[in-house]
mmCIF file with all atom_site columns, C-alpha atoms and ligand atoms in Angstrom:
data_model
loop_
_atom_site.group_PDB
_atom_site.id
_atom_site.type_symbol
_atom_site.label_atom_id
_atom_site.label_alt_id
_atom_site.label_comp_id
_atom_site.label_asym_id
_atom_site.label_entity_id
_atom_site.label_seq_id
_atom_site.pdbx_PDB_ins_code
_atom_site.Cartn_x
_atom_site.Cartn_y
_atom_site.Cartn_z
_atom_site.occupancy
_atom_site.B_iso_or_equiv
_atom_site.pdbx_formal_charge
_atom_site.auth_seq_id
_atom_site.auth_comp_id
_atom_site.auth_asym_id
_atom_site.auth_atom_id
_atom_site.pdbx_PDB_model_num
ATOM   1   C CA  . MET I 1 1   ? 2.583   17.147  3.139   1.00 0.00 ? 1   MET I CA  1
ATOM   2   C CA  . MET I 1 2   ? 4.981   14.703  1.288   1.00 0.00 ? 2   MET I CA  1
ATOM   3   C CA  . THR I 1 3   ? 7.811   13.960  3.262   1.00 0.00 ? 3   THR I CA  1
ATOM   4   C CA  . GLU I 1 4   ? 11.142  11.867  2.030   1.00 0.00 ? 4   GLU I CA  1
ATOM   5   C CA  . ASN I 1 5   ? 10.495  8.436   0.572   1.00 0.00 ? 5   ASN I CA  1
ATOM   6   C CA  . ILE I 1 6   ? 10.442  6.143   3.300   1.00 0.00 ? 6   ILE I CA  1
ATOM   7   C CA  . PHE I 1 7   ? 9.265   3.166   1.497   1.00 0.00 ? 7   PHE I CA  1
ATOM   8   C CA  . GLN I 1 8   ? 12.516  2.928   -0.375  1.00 0.00 ? 8   GLN I CA  1
ATOM   9   C CA  . LYS I 1 9   ? 14.456  2.683   2.585   1.00 0.00 ? 9   LYS I CA  1
ATOM   10  C CA  . ILE I 1 10  ? 12.096  -0.342  3.444   1.00 0.00 ? 10  ILE I CA  1
ATOM   11  C CA  . ILE I 1 11  ? 12.658  -1.622  0.019   1.00 0.00 ? 11  ILE I CA  1
ATOM   12  C CA  . ASP I 1 12  ? 16.404  -1.658  0.918   1.00 0.00 ? 12  ASP I CA  1
ATOM   13  C CA  . ARG I 1 13  ? 16.149  -2.893  4.111   1.00 0.00 ? 13  ARG I CA  1
ATOM   14  C CA  . GLN I 1 14  ? 17.854  0.635   5.520   1.00 0.00 ? 14  GLN I CA  1
ATOM   15  C CA  . ILE I 1 15  ? 14.690  0.467   8.104   1.00 0.00 ? 15  ILE I CA  1
ATOM   16  C CA  . GLN I 1 16  ? 12.797  -1.913  9.746   1.00 0.00 ? 16  GLN I CA  1
ATOM   17  C CA  . ALA I 1 17  ? 9.058   -3.247  8.651   1.00 0.00 ? 17  ALA I CA  1
ATOM   18  C CA  . ASP I 1 18  ? 6.949   -6.112  9.444   1.00 0.00 ? 18  ASP I CA  1
ATOM   19  C CA  . ILE I 1 19  ? 7.086   -7.459  5.903   1.00 0.00 ? 19  ILE I CA  1
ATOM   20  C CA  . VAL I 1 20  ? 4.318   -9.786  4.885   1.00 0.00 ? 20  VAL I CA  1
ATOM   21  C CA  . TYR I 1 21  ? 4.708   -10.646 1.150   1.00 0.00 ? 21  TYR I CA  1
ATOM   22  C CA  . GLU I 1 22  ? 7.451   -10.087 -1.021  1.00 0.00 ? 22  GLU I CA  1
ATOM   23  C CA  . ASP I 1 23  ? 8.403   -10.839 -4.665  1.00 0.00 ? 23  ASP I CA  1
ATOM   24  C CA  . GLU I 1 24  ? 10.333  -9.415  -7.493  1.00 0.00 ? 24  GLU I CA  1
ATOM   25  C CA  . GLN I 1 25  ? 8.052   -6.575  -8.375  1.00 0.00 ? 25  GLN I CA  1
ATOM   26  C CA  . CYS I 1 26  ? 5.550   -5.861  -5.225  1.00 0.00 ? 26  CYS I CA  1
ATOM   27  C CA  . LEU I 1 27  ? 6.357   -5.359  -1.183  1.00 0.00 ? 27  LEU I CA  1
ATOM   28  C CA  . ALA I 1 28  ? 3.614   -5.742  1.535   1.00 0.00 ? 28  ALA I CA  1
ATOM   29  C CA  . PHE I 1 29  ? 4.483   -4.696  5.055   1.00 0.00 ? 29  PHE I CA  1
ATOM   30  C CA  . ARG I 1 30  ? 2.349   -3.789  8.273   1.00 0.00 ? 30  ARG I CA  1
ATOM   31  C CA  . ASP I 1 31  ? 1.473   -0.192  8.559   1.00 0.00 ? 31  ASP I CA  1
ATOM   32  C CA  . ILE I 1 32  ? 3.122   1.591   11.497  1.00 0.00 ? 32  ILE I CA  1
ATOM   33  C CA  . ASN I 1 33  ? 0.288   3.471   12.771  1.00 0.00 ? 33  ASN I CA  1
ATOM   34  C CA  . PRO I 1 34  ? -2.794  0.936   11.743  1.00 0.00 ? 34  PRO I CA  1
ATOM   35  C CA  . GLN I 1 35  ? -6.229  2.329   11.703  1.00 0.00 ? 35  GLN I CA  1
ATOM   36  C CA  . ALA I 1 36  ? -7.751  -1.249  11.724  1.00 0.00 ? 36  ALA I CA  1
ATOM   37  C CA  . PRO I 1 37  ? -6.622  -4.865  13.258  1.00 0.00 ? 37  PRO I CA  1
ATOM   38  C CA  . VAL I 1 38  ? -5.648  -5.533  9.616   1.00 0.00 ? 38  VAL I CA  1
ATOM   39  C CA  . HIS I 1 39  ? -3.435  -2.567  7.762   1.00 0.00 ? 39  HIS I CA  1
ATOM   40  C CA  . VAL I 1 40  ? -1.244  -3.841  5.491   1.00 0.00 ? 40  VAL I CA  1
ATOM   41  C CA  . LEU I 1 41  ? 0.619   -1.173  2.852   1.00 0.00 ? 41  LEU I CA  1
ATOM   42  C CA  . ILE I 1 42  ? 1.049   -3.053  -0.363  1.00 0.00 ? 42  ILE I CA  1
ATOM   43  C CA  . ILE I 1 43  ? 3.619   -1.513  -2.835  1.00 0.00 ? 43  ILE I CA  1
ATOM   44  C CA  . PRO I 1 44  ? 5.285   -1.658  -6.168  1.00 0.00 ? 44  PRO I CA  1
ATOM   45  C CA  . LYS I 1 45  ? 9.417   -1.729  -5.647  1.00 0.00 ? 45  LYS I CA  1
ATOM   46  C CA  . LYS I 1 46  ? 9.360   0.819   -8.527  1.00 0.00 ? 46  LYS I CA  1
ATOM   47  C CA  . VAL I 1 47  ? 9.138   4.130   -7.767  1.00 0.00 ? 47  VAL I CA  1
ATOM   48  C CA  . ILE I 1 48  ? 5.743   5.612   -8.675  1.00 0.00 ? 48  ILE I CA  1
ATOM   49  C CA  . ARG I 1 49  ? 5.253   8.697   -6.962  1.00 0.00 ? 49  ARG I CA  1
ATOM   50  C CA  . THR I 1 50  ? 1.483   9.131   -6.934  1.00 0.00 ? 50  THR I CA  1
ATOM   51  C CA  . HIS I 1 51  ? -1.638  7.339   -8.725  1.00 0.00 ? 51  HIS I CA  1
ATOM   52  C CA  . ASP I 1 52  ? -1.748  10.063  -11.120 1.00 0.00 ? 52  ASP I CA  1
ATOM   53  C CA  . GLU I 1 53  ? 1.351   9.524   -12.509 1.00 0.00 ? 53  GLU I CA  1
ATOM   54  C CA  . ILE I 1 54  ? 0.748   5.860   -13.453 1.00 0.00 ? 54  ILE I CA  1
ATOM   55  C CA  . GLN I 1 55  ? 1.507   4.758   -17.117 1.00 0.00 ? 55  GLN I CA  1
ATOM   56  C CA  . GLU I 1 56  ? -0.125  2.551   -19.370 1.00 0.00 ? 56  GLU I CA  1
ATOM   57  C CA  . SER I 1 57  ? 2.976   0.258   -19.261 1.00 0.00 ? 57  SER I CA  1
ATOM   58  C CA  . ASP I 1 58  ? 2.380   0.003   -15.079 1.00 0.00 ? 58  ASP I CA  1
ATOM   59  C CA  . VAL I 1 59  ? -1.106  -1.629  -15.817 1.00 0.00 ? 59  VAL I CA  1
ATOM   60  C CA  . GLU I 1 60  ? 0.542   -4.943  -15.433 1.00 0.00 ? 60  GLU I CA  1
ATOM   61  C CA  . LEU I 1 61  ? 2.078   -3.702  -12.156 1.00 0.00 ? 61  LEU I CA  1
ATOM   62  C CA  . LEU I 1 62  ? -1.025  -2.328  -10.938 1.00 0.00 ? 62  LEU I CA  1
ATOM   63  C CA  . GLY I 1 63  ? -3.078  -5.390  -11.291 1.00 0.00 ? 63  GLY I CA  1
ATOM   64  C CA  . LYS I 1 64  ? -0.544  -7.312  -9.482  1.00 0.00 ? 64  LYS I CA  1
ATOM   65  C CA  . LEU I 1 65  ? -0.834  -5.230  -6.518  1.00 0.00 ? 65  LEU I CA  1
ATOM   66  C CA  . HIS I 1 66  ? -4.521  -6.187  -6.555  1.00 0.00 ? 66  HIS I CA  1
ATOM   67  C CA  . TRP I 1 67  ? -3.545  -9.696  -6.872  1.00 0.00 ? 67  TRP I CA  1
ATOM   68  C CA  . VAL I 1 68  ? -1.044  -9.598  -3.614  1.00 0.00 ? 68  VAL I CA  1
ATOM   69  C CA  . ALA I 1 69  ? -3.953  -7.605  -1.870  1.00 0.00 ? 69  ALA I CA  1
ATOM   70  C CA  . VAL I 1 70  ? -6.604  -10.730 -2.282  1.00 0.00 ? 70  VAL I CA  1
ATOM   71  C CA  . GLN I 1 71  ? -3.893  -13.134 -1.537  1.00 0.00 ? 71  GLN I CA  1
ATOM   72  C CA  . LEU I 1 72  ? -3.261  -11.260 1.620   1.00 0.00 ? 72  LEU I CA  1
ATOM   73  C CA  . ALA I 1 73  ? -6.621  -10.737 2.212   1.00 0.00 ? 73  ALA I CA  1
ATOM   74  C CA  . ARG I 1 74  ? -7.367  -14.237 2.397   1.00 0.00 ? 74  ARG I CA  1
ATOM   75  C CA  . GLU I 1 75  ? -4.003  -15.556 4.298   1.00 0.00 ? 75  GLU I CA  1
ATOM   76  C CA  . LEU I 1 76  ? -4.948  -12.524 6.898   1.00 0.00 ? 76  LEU I CA  1
ATOM   77  C CA  . GLY I 1 77  ? -8.321  -13.880 7.318   1.00 0.00 ? 77  GLY I CA  1
ATOM   78  C CA  . LEU I 1 78  ? -10.641 -10.903 6.150   1.00 0.00 ? 78  LEU I CA  1
ATOM   79  C CA  . LYS I 1 79  ? -13.526 -13.208 4.904   1.00 0.00 ? 79  LYS I CA  1
ATOM   80  C CA  . ASP I 1 80  ? -16.469 -10.665 5.791   1.00 0.00 ? 80  ASP I CA  1
ATOM   81  C CA  . GLY I 1 81  ? -14.766 -7.887  3.599   1.00 0.00 ? 81  GLY I CA  1
ATOM   82  C CA  . TYR I 1 82  ? -11.822 -5.411  3.749   1.00 0.00 ? 82  TYR I CA  1
ATOM   83  C CA  . ARG I 1 83  ? -10.848 -1.773  2.077   1.00 0.00 ? 83  ARG I CA  1
ATOM   84  C CA  . LEU I 1 84  ? -8.496  -0.893  -0.468  1.00 0.00 ? 84  LEU I CA  1
ATOM   85  C CA  . VAL I 1 85  ? -7.638  2.761   -0.538  1.00 0.00 ? 85  VAL I CA  1
ATOM   86  C CA  . ILE I 1 86  ? -4.986  4.809   -2.797  1.00 0.00 ? 86  ILE I CA  1
ATOM   87  C CA  . ASN I 1 87  ? -4.569  8.187   -1.444  1.00 0.00 ? 87  ASN I CA  1
ATOM   88  C CA  . CYS I 1 88  ? -3.543  10.396  -4.201  1.00 0.00 ? 88  CYS I CA  1
ATOM   89  C CA  . ARG I 1 89  ? -1.626  13.665  -3.541  1.00 0.00 ? 89  ARG I CA  1
ATOM   90  C CA  . GLU I 1 90  ? -2.131  16.106  -0.541  1.00 0.00 ? 90  GLU I CA  1
ATOM   91  C CA  . GLN I 1 91  ? -5.951  16.642  -0.770  1.00 0.00 ? 91  GLN I CA  1
ATOM   92  C CA  . ALA I 1 92  ? -6.647  13.166  -0.288  1.00 0.00 ? 92  ALA I CA  1
ATOM   93  C CA  . GLY I 1 93  ? -3.715  12.790  2.548   1.00 0.00 ? 93  GLY I CA  1
ATOM   94  C CA  . GLN I 1 94  ? -1.060  11.386  0.651   1.00 0.00 ? 94  GLN I CA  1
ATOM   95  C CA  . THR I 1 95  ? 1.683   11.706  2.836   1.00 0.00 ? 95  THR I CA  1
ATOM   96  C CA  . VAL I 1 96  ? 4.782   9.314   1.309   1.00 0.00 ? 96  VAL I CA  1
ATOM   97  C CA  . PRO I 1 97  ? 5.650   9.777   -2.185  1.00 0.00 ? 97  PRO I CA  1
ATOM   98  C CA  . HIS I 1 98  ? 5.888   6.272   -3.009  1.00 0.00 ? 98  HIS I CA  1
ATOM   99  C CA  . LEU I 1 99  ? 2.629   4.799   -4.336  1.00 0.00 ? 99  LEU I CA  1
ATOM   100 C CA  . HIS I 1 100 ? 1.136   2.332   -1.925  1.00 0.00 ? 100 HIS I CA  1
ATOM   101 C CA  . MET I 1 101 ? -2.262  0.578   -1.474  1.00 0.00 ? 101 MET I CA  1
ATOM   102 C CA  . HIS I 1 102 ? -3.820  0.369   1.965   1.00 0.00 ? 102 HIS I CA  1
ATOM   103 C CA  . LEU I 1 103 ? -5.250  -3.203  2.584   1.00 0.00 ? 103 LEU I CA  1
ATOM   104 C CA  . LEU I 1 104 ? -7.213  -2.287  5.880   1.00 0.00 ? 104 LEU I CA  1
ATOM   105 C CA  . GLY I 1 105 ? -9.812  -4.908  7.721   1.00 0.00 ? 105 GLY I CA  1
ATOM   106 C CA  . GLY I 1 106 ? -10.944 -6.701  10.520  1.00 0.00 ? 106 GLY I CA  1
ATOM   107 C CA  . ARG I 1 107 ? -13.636 -4.066  11.646  1.00 0.00 ? 107 ARG I CA  1
ATOM   108 C CA  . GLU I 1 108 ? -16.569 -2.464  10.621  1.00 0.00 ? 108 GLU I CA  1
ATOM   109 C CA  . MET I 1 109 ? -16.072 0.254   8.082   1.00 0.00 ? 109 MET I CA  1
ATOM   110 C CA  . HIS I 1 110 ? -18.440 3.773   7.587   1.00 0.00 ? 110 HIS I CA  1
ATOM   111 C CA  . TRP I 1 111 ? -18.898 5.327   4.116   1.00 0.00 ? 111 TRP I CA  1
ATOM   112 C CA  . PRO I 1 112 ? -18.054 8.423   3.315   1.00 0.00 ? 112 PRO I CA  1
ATOM   113 C CA  . PRO I 1 113 ? -14.534 8.380   4.669   1.00 0.00 ? 113 PRO I CA  1
ATOM   114 C CA  . GLY I 1 114 ? -13.314 11.351  6.092   1.00 0.00 ? 114 GLY I CA  1
HETATM 115 P P1  . 5GP Y 2 .   ? -0.841  7.834   2.955   1.00 0.00 ? 1   5GP Y P1  1
HETATM 116 O O1  . 5GP Y 2 .   ? -0.962  8.491   4.216   1.00 0.00 ? 1   5GP Y O1  1
HETATM 117 O O2  . 5GP Y 2 .   ? 0.486   8.375   2.215   1.00 0.00 ? 1   5GP Y O2  1
HETATM 118 O O3  . 5GP Y 2 .   ? -1.813  7.417   2.206   1.00 0.00 ? 1   5GP Y O3  1
HETATM 119 O O4  . 5GP Y 2 .   ? -0.546  6.435   3.805   1.00 0.00 ? 1   5GP Y O4  1
HETATM 120 C C1  . 5GP Y 2 .   ? 1.056   6.587   4.524   1.00 0.00 ? 1   5GP Y C1  1
HETATM 121 C C2  . 5GP Y 2 .   ? 1.304   5.259   5.356   1.00 0.00 ? 1   5GP Y C2  1
HETATM 122 O O5  . 5GP Y 2 .   ? 2.644   4.996   5.593   1.00 0.00 ? 1   5GP Y O5  1
HETATM 123 C C3  . 5GP Y 2 .   ? 0.505   5.957   6.800   1.00 0.00 ? 1   5GP Y C3  1
HETATM 124 O O6  . 5GP Y 2 .   ? -0.753  5.334   7.108   1.00 0.00 ? 1   5GP Y O6  1
HETATM 125 C C4  . 5GP Y 2 .   ? 1.451   5.838   7.592   1.00 0.00 ? 1   5GP Y C4  1
HETATM 126 O O7  . 5GP Y 2 .   ? 1.454   5.211   9.080   1.00 0.00 ? 1   5GP Y O7  1
HETATM 127 C C5  . 5GP Y 2 .   ? 2.528   4.584   6.888   1.00 0.00 ? 1   5GP Y C5  1
HETATM 128 N N1  . 5GP Y 2 .   ? 4.255   5.006   7.452   1.00 0.00 ? 1   5GP Y N1  1
HETATM 129 C C6  . 5GP Y 2 .   ? 4.591   6.102   7.457   1.00 0.00 ? 1   5GP Y C6  1
HETATM 130 N N2  . 5GP Y 2 .   ? 6.056   5.794   7.395   1.00 0.00 ? 1   5GP Y N2  1
HETATM 131 C C7  . 5GP Y 2 .   ? 6.016   4.400   8.022   1.00 0.00 ? 1   5GP Y C7  1
HETATM 132 C C8  . 5GP Y 2 .   ? 7.000   3.597   8.438   1.00 0.00 ? 1   5GP Y C8  1
HETATM 133 O O8  . 5GP Y 2 .   ? 8.246   4.031   8.115   1.00 0.00 ? 1   5GP Y O8  1
HETATM 134 N N3  . 5GP Y 2 .   ? 6.951   2.354   8.316   1.00 0.00 ? 1   5GP Y N3  1
HETATM 135 C C9  . 5GP Y 2 .   ? 5.509   1.847   8.120   1.00 0.00 ? 1   5GP Y C9  1
HETATM 136 N N4  . 5GP Y 2 .   ? 5.196   0.267   8.063   1.00 0.00 ? 1   5GP Y N4  1
HETATM 137 N N5  . 5GP Y 2 .   ? 4.537   2.476   7.905   1.00 0.00 ? 1   5GP Y N5  1
HETATM 138 C C10 . 5GP Y 2 .   ? 4.997   3.952   7.740   1.00 0.00 ? 1   5GP Y C10 1
#
């Protein structure tokens, strides 16, 4: 079930987070419940509730999220690979109603995902 938008509070500095990257459009911070040695969430500052609410006007912003992910993967030493995940709505397990990309790495991953 999707709860309140806790990520807006992180953007607004109302709650603390381990922020690893910020610019005018994006914020990246470590997941509070990491599923891998590196687990960072990359979010747009613009509120887009879910992946399927993306508009054509957001295309550049989405590219930016990927560019931030690549730079963080390099900075955080994920030279052997990493996984990017976006959960969309309840069936995929989305819990926070603010679009976010998971950057996971530092261990062997498996497929199919659970
Ligand atoms: P989702 O399941 O929606 O794709 O991912 C939400 C992620 O946000 C989860 O991995 C969860 O651990 C993380 N998360 C939830 N609340 C907080 C918080 O207050 N701070 C941080 N840093 N991560 C959070």
